[in-house]
PDB file of C-alpha atoms and ligand atoms in Angstrom:
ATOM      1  CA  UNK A 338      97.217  80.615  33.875  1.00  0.00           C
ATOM      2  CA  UNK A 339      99.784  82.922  31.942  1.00  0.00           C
ATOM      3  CA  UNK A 340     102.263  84.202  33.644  1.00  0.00           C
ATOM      4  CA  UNK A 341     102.502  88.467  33.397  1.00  0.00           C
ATOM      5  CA  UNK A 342     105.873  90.087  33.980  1.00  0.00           C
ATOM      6  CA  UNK A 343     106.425  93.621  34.602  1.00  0.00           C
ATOM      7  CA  UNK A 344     109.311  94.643  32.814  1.00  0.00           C
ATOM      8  CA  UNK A 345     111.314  97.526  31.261  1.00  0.00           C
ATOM      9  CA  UNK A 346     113.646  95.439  28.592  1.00  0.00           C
ATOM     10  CA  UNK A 347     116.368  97.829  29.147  1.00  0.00           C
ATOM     11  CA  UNK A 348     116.975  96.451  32.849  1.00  0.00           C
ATOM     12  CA  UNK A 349     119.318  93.579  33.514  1.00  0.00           C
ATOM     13  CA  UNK A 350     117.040  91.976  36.022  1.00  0.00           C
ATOM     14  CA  UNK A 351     114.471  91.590  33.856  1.00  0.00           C
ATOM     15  CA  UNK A 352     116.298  90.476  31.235  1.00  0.00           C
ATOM     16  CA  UNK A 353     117.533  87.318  33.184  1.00  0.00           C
ATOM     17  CA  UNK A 354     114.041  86.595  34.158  1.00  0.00           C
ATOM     18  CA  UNK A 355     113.043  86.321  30.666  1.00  0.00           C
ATOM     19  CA  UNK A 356     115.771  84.708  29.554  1.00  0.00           C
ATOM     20  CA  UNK A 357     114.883  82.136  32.613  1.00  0.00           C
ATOM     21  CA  UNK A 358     111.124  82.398  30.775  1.00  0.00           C
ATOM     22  CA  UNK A 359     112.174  81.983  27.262  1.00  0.00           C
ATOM     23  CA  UNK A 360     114.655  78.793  28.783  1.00  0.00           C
ATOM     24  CA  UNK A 361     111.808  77.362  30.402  1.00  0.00           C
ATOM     25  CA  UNK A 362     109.605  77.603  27.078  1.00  0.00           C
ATOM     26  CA  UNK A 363     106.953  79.240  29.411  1.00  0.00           C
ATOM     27  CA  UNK A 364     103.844  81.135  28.573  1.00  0.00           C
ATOM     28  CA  UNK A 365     103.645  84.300  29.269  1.00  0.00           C
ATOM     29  CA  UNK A 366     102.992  88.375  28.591  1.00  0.00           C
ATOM     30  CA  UNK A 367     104.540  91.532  29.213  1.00  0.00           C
ATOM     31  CA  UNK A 368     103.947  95.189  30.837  1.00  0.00           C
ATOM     32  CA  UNK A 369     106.498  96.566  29.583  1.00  0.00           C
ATOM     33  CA  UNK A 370     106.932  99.613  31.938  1.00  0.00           C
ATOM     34  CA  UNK A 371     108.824 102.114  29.547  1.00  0.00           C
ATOM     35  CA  UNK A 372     107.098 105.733  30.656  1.00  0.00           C
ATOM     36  CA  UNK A 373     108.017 107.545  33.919  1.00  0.00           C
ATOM     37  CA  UNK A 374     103.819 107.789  33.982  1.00  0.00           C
ATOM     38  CA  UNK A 375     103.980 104.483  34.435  1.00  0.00           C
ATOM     39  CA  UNK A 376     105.496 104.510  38.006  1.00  0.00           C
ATOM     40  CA  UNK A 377     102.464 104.087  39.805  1.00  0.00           C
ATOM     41  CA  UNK A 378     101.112 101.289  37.909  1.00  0.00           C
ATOM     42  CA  UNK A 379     104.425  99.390  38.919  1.00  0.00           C
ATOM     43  CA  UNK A 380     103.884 100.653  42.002  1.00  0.00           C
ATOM     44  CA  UNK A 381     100.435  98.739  42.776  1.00  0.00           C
ATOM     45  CA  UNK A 382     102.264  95.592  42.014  1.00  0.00           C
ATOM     46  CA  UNK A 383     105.822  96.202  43.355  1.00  0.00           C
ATOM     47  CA  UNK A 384     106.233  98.734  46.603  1.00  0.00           C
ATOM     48  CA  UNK A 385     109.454  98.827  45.948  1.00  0.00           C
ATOM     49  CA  UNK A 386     108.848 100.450  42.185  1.00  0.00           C
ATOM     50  CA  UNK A 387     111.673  98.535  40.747  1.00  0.00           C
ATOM     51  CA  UNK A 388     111.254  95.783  37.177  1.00  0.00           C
ATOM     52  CA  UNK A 389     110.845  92.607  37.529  1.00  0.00           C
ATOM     53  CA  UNK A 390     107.581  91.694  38.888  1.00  0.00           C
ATOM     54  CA  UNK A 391     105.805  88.516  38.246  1.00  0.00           C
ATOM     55  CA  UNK A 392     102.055  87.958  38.392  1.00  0.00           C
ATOM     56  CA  UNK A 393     100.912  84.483  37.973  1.00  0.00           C
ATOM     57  CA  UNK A 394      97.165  84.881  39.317  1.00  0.00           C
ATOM     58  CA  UNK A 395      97.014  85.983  43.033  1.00  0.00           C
ATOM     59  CA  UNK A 396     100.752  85.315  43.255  1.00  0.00           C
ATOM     60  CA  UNK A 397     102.691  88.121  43.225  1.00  0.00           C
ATOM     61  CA  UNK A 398     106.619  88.050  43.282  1.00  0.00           C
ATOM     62  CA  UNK A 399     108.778  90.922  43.232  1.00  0.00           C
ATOM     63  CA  UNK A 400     113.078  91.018  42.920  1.00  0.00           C
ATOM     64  CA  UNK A 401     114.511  88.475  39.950  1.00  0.00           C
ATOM     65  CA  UNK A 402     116.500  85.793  42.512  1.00  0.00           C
ATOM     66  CA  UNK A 403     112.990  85.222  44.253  1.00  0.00           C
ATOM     67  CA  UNK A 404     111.185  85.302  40.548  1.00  0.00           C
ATOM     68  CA  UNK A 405     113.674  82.822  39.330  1.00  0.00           C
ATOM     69  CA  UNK A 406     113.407  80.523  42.598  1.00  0.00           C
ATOM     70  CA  UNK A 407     109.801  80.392  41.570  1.00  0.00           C
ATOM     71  CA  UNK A 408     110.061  80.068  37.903  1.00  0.00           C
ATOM     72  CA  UNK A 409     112.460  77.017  38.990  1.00  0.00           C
ATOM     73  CA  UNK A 410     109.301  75.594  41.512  1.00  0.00           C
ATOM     74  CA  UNK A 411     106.603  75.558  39.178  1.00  0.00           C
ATOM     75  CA  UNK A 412     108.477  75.253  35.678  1.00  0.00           C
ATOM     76  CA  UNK A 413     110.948  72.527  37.100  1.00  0.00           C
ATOM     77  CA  UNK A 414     112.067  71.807  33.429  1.00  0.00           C
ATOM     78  CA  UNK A 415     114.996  72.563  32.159  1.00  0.00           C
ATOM     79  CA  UNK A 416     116.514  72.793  35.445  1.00  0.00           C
ATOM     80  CA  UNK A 417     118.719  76.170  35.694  1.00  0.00           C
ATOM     81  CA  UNK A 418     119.782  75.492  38.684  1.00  0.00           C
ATOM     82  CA  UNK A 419     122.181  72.807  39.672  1.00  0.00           C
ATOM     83  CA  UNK A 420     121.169  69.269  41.577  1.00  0.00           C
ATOM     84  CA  UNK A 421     124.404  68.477  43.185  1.00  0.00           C
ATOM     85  CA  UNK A 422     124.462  70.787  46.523  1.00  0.00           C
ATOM     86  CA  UNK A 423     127.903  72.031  46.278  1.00  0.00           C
ATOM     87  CA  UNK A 424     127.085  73.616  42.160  1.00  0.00           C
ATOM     88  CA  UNK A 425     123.490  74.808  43.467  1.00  0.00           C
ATOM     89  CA  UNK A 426     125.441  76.940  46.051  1.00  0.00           C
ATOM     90  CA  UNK A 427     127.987  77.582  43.837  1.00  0.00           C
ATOM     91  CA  UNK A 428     125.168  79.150  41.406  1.00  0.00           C
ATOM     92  CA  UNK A 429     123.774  80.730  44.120  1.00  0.00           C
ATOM     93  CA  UNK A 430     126.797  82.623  45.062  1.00  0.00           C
ATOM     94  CA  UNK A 431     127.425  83.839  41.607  1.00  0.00           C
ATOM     95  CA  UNK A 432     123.823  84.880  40.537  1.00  0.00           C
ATOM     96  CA  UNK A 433     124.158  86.768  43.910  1.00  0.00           C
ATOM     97  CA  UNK A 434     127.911  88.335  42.664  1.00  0.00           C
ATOM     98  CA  UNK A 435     126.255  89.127  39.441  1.00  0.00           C
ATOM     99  CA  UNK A 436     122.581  90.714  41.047  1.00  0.00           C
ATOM    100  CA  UNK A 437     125.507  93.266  43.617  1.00  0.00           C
ATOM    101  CA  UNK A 438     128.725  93.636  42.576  1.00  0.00           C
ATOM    102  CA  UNK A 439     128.206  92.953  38.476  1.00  0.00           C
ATOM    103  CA  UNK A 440     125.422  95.075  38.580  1.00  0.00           C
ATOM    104  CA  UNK A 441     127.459  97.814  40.470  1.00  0.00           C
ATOM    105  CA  UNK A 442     129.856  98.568  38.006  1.00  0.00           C
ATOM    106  CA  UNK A 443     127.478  98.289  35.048  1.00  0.00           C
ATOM    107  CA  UNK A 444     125.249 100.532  36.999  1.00  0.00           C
ATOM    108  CA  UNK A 445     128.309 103.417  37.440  1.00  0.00           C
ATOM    109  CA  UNK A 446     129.627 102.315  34.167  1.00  0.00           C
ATOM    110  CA  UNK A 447     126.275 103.686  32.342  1.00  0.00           C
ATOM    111  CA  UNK A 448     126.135 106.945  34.517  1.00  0.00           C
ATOM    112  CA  UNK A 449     129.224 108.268  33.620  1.00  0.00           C
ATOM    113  CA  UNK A 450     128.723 106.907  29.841  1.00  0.00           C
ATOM    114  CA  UNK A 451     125.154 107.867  29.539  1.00  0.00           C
ATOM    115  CA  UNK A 452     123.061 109.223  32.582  1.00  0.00           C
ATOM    116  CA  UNK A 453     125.883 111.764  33.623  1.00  0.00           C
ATOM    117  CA  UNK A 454     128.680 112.039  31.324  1.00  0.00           C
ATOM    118  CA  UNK A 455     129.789 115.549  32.652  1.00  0.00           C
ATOM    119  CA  UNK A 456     131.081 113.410  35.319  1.00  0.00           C
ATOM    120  CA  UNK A 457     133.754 112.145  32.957  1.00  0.00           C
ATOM    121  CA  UNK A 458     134.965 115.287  33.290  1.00  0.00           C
ATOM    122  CA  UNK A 459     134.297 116.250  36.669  1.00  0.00           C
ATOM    123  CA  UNK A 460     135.787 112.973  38.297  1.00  0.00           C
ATOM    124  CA  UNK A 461     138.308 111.750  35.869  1.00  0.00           C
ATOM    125  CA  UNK A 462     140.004 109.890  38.674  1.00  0.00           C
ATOM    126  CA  UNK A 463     136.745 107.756  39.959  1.00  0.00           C
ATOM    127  CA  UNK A 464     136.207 107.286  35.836  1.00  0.00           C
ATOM    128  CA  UNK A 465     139.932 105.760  35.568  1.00  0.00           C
ATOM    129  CA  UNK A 466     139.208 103.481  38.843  1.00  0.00           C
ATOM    130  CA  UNK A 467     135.602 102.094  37.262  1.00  0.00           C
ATOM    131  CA  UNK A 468     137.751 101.401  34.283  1.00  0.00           C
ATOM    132  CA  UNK A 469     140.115  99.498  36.179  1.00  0.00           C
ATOM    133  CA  UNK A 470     137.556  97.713  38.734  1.00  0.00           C
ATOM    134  CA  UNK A 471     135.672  96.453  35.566  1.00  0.00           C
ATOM    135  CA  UNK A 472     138.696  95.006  34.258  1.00  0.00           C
ATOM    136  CA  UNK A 473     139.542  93.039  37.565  1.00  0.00           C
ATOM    137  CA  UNK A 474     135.999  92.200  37.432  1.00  0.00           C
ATOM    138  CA  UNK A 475     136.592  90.681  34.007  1.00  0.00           C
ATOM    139  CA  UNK A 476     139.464  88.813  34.688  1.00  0.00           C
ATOM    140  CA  UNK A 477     138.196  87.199  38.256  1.00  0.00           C
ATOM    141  CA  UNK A 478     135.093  85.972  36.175  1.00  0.00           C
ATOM    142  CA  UNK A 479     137.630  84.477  33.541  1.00  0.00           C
ATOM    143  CA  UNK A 480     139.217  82.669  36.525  1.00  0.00           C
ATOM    144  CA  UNK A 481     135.826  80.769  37.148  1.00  0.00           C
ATOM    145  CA  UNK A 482     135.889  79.916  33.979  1.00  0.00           C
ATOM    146  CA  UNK A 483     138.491  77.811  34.307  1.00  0.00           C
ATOM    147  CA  UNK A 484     137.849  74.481  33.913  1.00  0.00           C
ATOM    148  CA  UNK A 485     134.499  74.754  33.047  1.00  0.00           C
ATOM    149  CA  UNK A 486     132.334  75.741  29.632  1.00  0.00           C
ATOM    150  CA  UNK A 487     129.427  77.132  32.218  1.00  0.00           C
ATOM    151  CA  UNK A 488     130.251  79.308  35.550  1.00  0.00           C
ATOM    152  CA  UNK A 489     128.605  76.667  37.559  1.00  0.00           C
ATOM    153  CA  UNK A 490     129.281  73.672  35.775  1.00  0.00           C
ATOM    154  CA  UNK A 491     126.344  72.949  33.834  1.00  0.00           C
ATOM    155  CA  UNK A 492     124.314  75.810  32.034  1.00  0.00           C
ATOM    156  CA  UNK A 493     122.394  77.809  34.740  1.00  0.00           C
ATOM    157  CA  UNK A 494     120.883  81.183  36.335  1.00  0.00           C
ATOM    158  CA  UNK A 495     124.736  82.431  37.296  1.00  0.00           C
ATOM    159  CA  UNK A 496     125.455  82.116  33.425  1.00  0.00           C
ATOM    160  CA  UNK A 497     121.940  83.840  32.962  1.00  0.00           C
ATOM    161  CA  UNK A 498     122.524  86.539  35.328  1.00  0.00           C
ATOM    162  CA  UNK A 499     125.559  87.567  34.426  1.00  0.00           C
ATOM    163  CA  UNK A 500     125.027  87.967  30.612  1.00  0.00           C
ATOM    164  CA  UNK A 501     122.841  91.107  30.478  1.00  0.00           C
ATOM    165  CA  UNK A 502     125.686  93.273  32.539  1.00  0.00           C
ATOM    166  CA  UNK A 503     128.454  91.685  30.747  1.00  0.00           C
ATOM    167  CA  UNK A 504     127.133  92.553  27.053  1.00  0.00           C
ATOM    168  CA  UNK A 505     126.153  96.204  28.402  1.00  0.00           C
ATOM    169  CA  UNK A 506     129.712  96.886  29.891  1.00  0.00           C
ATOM    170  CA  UNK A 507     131.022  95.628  26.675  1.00  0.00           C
ATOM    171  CA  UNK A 508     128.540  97.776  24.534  1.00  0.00           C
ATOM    172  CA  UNK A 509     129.286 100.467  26.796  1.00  0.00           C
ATOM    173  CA  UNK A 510     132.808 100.202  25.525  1.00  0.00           C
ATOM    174  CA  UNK A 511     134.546  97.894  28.120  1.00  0.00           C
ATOM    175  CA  UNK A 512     137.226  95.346  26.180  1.00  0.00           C
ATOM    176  CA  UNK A 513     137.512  92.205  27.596  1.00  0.00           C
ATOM    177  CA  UNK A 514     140.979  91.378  27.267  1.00  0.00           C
ATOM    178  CA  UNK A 515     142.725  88.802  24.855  1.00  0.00           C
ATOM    179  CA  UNK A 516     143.890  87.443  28.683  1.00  0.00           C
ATOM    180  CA  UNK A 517     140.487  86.719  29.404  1.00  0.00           C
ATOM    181  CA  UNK A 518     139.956  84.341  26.836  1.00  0.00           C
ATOM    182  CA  UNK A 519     137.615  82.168  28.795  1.00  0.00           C
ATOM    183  CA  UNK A 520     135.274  84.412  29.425  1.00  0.00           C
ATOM    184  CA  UNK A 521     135.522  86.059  25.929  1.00  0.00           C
ATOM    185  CA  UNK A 522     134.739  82.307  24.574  1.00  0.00           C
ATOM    186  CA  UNK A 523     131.875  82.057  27.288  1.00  0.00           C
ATOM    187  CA  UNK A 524     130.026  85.709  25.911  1.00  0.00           C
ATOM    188  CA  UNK A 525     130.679  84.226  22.348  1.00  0.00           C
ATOM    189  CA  UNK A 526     128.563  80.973  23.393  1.00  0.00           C
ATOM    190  CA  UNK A 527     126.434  83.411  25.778  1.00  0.00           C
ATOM    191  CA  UNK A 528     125.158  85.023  23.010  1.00  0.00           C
ATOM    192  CA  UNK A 529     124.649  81.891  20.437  1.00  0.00           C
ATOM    193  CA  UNK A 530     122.046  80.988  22.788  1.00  0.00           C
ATOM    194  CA  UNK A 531     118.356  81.404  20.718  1.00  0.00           C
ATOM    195  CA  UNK A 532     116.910  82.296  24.010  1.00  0.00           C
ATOM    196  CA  UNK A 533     119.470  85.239  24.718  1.00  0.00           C
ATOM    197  CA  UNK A 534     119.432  86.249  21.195  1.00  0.00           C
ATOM    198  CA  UNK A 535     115.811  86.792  21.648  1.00  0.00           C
ATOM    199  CA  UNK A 536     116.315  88.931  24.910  1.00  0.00           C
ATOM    200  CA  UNK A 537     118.665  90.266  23.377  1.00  0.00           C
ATOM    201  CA  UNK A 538     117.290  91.894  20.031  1.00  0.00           C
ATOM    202  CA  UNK A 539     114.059  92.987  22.122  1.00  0.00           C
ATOM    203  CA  UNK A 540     116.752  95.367  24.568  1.00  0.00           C
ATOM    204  CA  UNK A 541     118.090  96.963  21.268  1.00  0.00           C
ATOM    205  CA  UNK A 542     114.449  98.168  20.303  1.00  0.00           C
ATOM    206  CA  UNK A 543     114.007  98.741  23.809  1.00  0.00           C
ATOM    207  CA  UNK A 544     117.171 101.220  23.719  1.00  0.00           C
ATOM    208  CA  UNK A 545     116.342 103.073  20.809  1.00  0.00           C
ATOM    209  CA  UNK A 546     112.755 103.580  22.436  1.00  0.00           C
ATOM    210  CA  UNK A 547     114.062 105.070  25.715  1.00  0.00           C
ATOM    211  CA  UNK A 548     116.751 107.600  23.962  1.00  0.00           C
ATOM    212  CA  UNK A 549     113.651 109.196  21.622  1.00  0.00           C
ATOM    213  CA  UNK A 550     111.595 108.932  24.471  1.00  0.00           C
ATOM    214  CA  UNK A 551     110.724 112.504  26.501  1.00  0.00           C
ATOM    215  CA  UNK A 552     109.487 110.450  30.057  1.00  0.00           C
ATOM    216  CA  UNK A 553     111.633 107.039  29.928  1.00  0.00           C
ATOM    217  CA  UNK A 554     111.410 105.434  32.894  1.00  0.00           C
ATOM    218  CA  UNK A 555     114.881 105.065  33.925  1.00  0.00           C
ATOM    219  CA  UNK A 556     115.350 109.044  33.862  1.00  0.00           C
ATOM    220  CA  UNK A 557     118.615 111.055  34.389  1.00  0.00           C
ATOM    221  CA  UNK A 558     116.729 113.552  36.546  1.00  0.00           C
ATOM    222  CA  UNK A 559     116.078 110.531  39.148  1.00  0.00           C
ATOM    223  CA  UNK A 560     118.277 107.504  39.786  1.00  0.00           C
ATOM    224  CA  UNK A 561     118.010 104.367  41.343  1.00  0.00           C
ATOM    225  CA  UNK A 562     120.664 103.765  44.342  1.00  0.00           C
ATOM    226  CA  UNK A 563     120.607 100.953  46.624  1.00  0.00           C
ATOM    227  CA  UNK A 564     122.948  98.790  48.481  1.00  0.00           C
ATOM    228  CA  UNK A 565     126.493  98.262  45.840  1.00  0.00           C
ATOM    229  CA  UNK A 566     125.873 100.707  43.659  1.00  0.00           C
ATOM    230  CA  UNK A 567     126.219 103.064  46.577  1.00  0.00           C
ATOM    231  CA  UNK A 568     129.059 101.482  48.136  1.00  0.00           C
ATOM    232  CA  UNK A 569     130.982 101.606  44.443  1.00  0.00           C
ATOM    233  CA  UNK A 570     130.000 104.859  44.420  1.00  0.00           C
ATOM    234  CA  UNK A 571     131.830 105.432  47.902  1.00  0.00           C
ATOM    235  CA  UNK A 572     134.862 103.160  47.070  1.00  0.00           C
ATOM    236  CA  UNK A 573     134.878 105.456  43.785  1.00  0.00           C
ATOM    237  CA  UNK A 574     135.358 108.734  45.409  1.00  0.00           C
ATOM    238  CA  UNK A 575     131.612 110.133  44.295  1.00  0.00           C
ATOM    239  CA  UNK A 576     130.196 110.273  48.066  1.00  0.00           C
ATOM    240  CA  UNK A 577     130.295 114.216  47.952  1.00  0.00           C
ATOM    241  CA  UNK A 578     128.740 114.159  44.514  1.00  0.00           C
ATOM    242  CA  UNK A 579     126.044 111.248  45.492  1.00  0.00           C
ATOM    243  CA  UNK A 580     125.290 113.603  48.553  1.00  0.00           C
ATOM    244  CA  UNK A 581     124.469 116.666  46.485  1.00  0.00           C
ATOM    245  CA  UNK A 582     122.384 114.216  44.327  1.00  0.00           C
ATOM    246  CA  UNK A 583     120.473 113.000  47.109  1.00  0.00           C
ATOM    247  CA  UNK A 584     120.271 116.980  48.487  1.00  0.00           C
ATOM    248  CA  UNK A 585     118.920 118.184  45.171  1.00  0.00           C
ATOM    249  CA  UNK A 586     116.281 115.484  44.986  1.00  0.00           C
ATOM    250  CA  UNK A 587     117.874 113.414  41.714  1.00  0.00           C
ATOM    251  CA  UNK A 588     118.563 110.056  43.502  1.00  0.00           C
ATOM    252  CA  UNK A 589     116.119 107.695  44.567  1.00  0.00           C
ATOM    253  CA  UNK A 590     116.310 105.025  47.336  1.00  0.00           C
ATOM    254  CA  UNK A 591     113.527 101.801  47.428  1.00  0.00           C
ATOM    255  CA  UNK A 592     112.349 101.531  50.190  1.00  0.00           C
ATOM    256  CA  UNK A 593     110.131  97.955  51.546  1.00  0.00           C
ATOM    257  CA  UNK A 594     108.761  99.403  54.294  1.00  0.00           C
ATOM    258  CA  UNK A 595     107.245 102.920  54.012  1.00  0.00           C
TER     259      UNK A 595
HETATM  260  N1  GSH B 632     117.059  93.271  43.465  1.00  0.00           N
HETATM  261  C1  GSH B 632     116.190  93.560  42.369  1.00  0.00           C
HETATM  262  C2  GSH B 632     116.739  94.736  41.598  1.00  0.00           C
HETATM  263  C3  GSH B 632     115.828  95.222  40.511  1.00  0.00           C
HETATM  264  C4  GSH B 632     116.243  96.591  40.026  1.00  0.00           C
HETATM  265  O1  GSH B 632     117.198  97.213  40.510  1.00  0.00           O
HETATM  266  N2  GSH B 632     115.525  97.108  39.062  1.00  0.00           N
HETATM  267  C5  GSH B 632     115.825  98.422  38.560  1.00  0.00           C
HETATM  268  C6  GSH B 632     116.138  98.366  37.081  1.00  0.00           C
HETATM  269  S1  GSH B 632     117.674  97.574  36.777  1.00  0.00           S
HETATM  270  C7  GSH B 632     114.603  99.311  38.703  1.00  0.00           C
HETATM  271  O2  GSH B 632     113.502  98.880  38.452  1.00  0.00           O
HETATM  272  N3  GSH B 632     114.815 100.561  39.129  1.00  0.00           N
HETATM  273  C8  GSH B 632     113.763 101.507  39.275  1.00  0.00           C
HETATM  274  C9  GSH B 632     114.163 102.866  38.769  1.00  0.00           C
HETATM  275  O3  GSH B 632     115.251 103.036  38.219  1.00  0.00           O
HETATM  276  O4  GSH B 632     113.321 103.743  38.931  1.00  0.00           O
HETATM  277  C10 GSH B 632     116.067  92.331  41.454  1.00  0.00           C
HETATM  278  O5  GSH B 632     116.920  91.452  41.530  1.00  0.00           O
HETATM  279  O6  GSH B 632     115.079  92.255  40.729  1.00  0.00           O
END
């Protein structure tokens, strides 16, 4: 049975899922959701209307922790998750730091660069404190690096996870410091990585897709807000401005239960 993922490559979910996949030297194909039409199709698989899903026959999985947990149950080998109790809840912890609070800033990080860069202008103080909160972020990764070459210990899903945000921050013009040299050294092996080279080059065609595209699906006119990239948004000083989003119908909250 092959293994179908719903994806749109531009999404840092899916991208550690198919990193995960290309890790695990597993068979499988794509829908790659890219169109706004596409919605509903996404929809029939996923409620929630959010990339990744995984079909693998009757089996449907939806969210990229849950996907991974499975990829790790039926594709045991290489193990991206750690034996030892105290690393496997150690990964656990940071795949779930990376799925909230890493995906948080890279989230705000691309509205203000990309979705909404009139805010720039409009809230130049909640710009300077992203700015500032991404390079905290930075350096408390760079502290877990130290000691080790991998977050966890050995390679795994919290190395995975994090990648995809950390390479759009910096391609979104974050630096990470010459103080954060562990984590600088750990983006430099990151990337050396065949399977995240792969991942990789497909999000660059992916990119260039969505900015000629007239319906992408991630669309200015309609953003995705859920849990800590609401609370960031709070923290930031934007709660007035996410209200009059929400008001005028250009924010958009999943929802599991209708
Ligand atoms: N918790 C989910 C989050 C997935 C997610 O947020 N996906 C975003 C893309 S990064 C999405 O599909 N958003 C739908 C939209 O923007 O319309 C996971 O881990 O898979």
């Amino acid at each position: 049975m092959v293994l179908r993922l719903y994806a749109n490559s531009l999404s840092p979910f899916v991208r550690k899922v198919r990193v995960v996949l290309y890790e695990k030297g597993a068979a499988f194909d794509t829908v790659e959701i890219e169109r706004g039409a596409q919605r509903e199709e996404l929809l029939r698989v996923n409620p929630r209307g959010e990339v990744p899903a995984l079909v693998d026959g009757e089996t449907v999985v939806n969210g990229s922790a849950a996907i991974c947990d499975y990829l790790e149950d039926v594709l045991p080998e290489p193990p991206l998750l750690p034996a030892a109790p105290a690393a496997r809840a150690r990964c656990r912890a940071l795949e779930h730091l990376a799925d909230t609070q890493t995906d948080a800033l890279q989230f705000l990080s691309f509205l203000f660069a990309v979705r909404r860069p009139e805010l720039r202008d409009e809230e130049p103080g909640a710009a300077a404190s992203l700015s500032a909160a991404v390079q905290r972020h930075f350096a408390a990764l760079d502290r877990e690096l130290d000691g080790r070459e991998w977050l966890a210990g050995e390679f795994s899903r919290a190395d995975v996870a994090h990648l995809p945000h950390l390479t759009s921050l910096v391609y979104l013009g974050a630096r990470i410091s010459s103080g954060c040299g562990r984590l600088r050294a750990w983006v430099d092996r990151m990337r050396r990585r065949p399977s995240v080279e792969r991942d990789a080059a497909q999000a660059m065609v992916a990119w260039e897709r969505a900015r000629g595209s007239d319906d992408p699906f991630f669309r200015a006119d309609r953003i995705h807000w859920r849990g800590e990239r609401v609370e960031w948004a709070v923290r930031l000083g934007l709660a007035a401005w996410l209200a009059r989003e929400v008001e005028a119908g250009r924010a958009y909250f999943s929802c599991d239960i209708a």
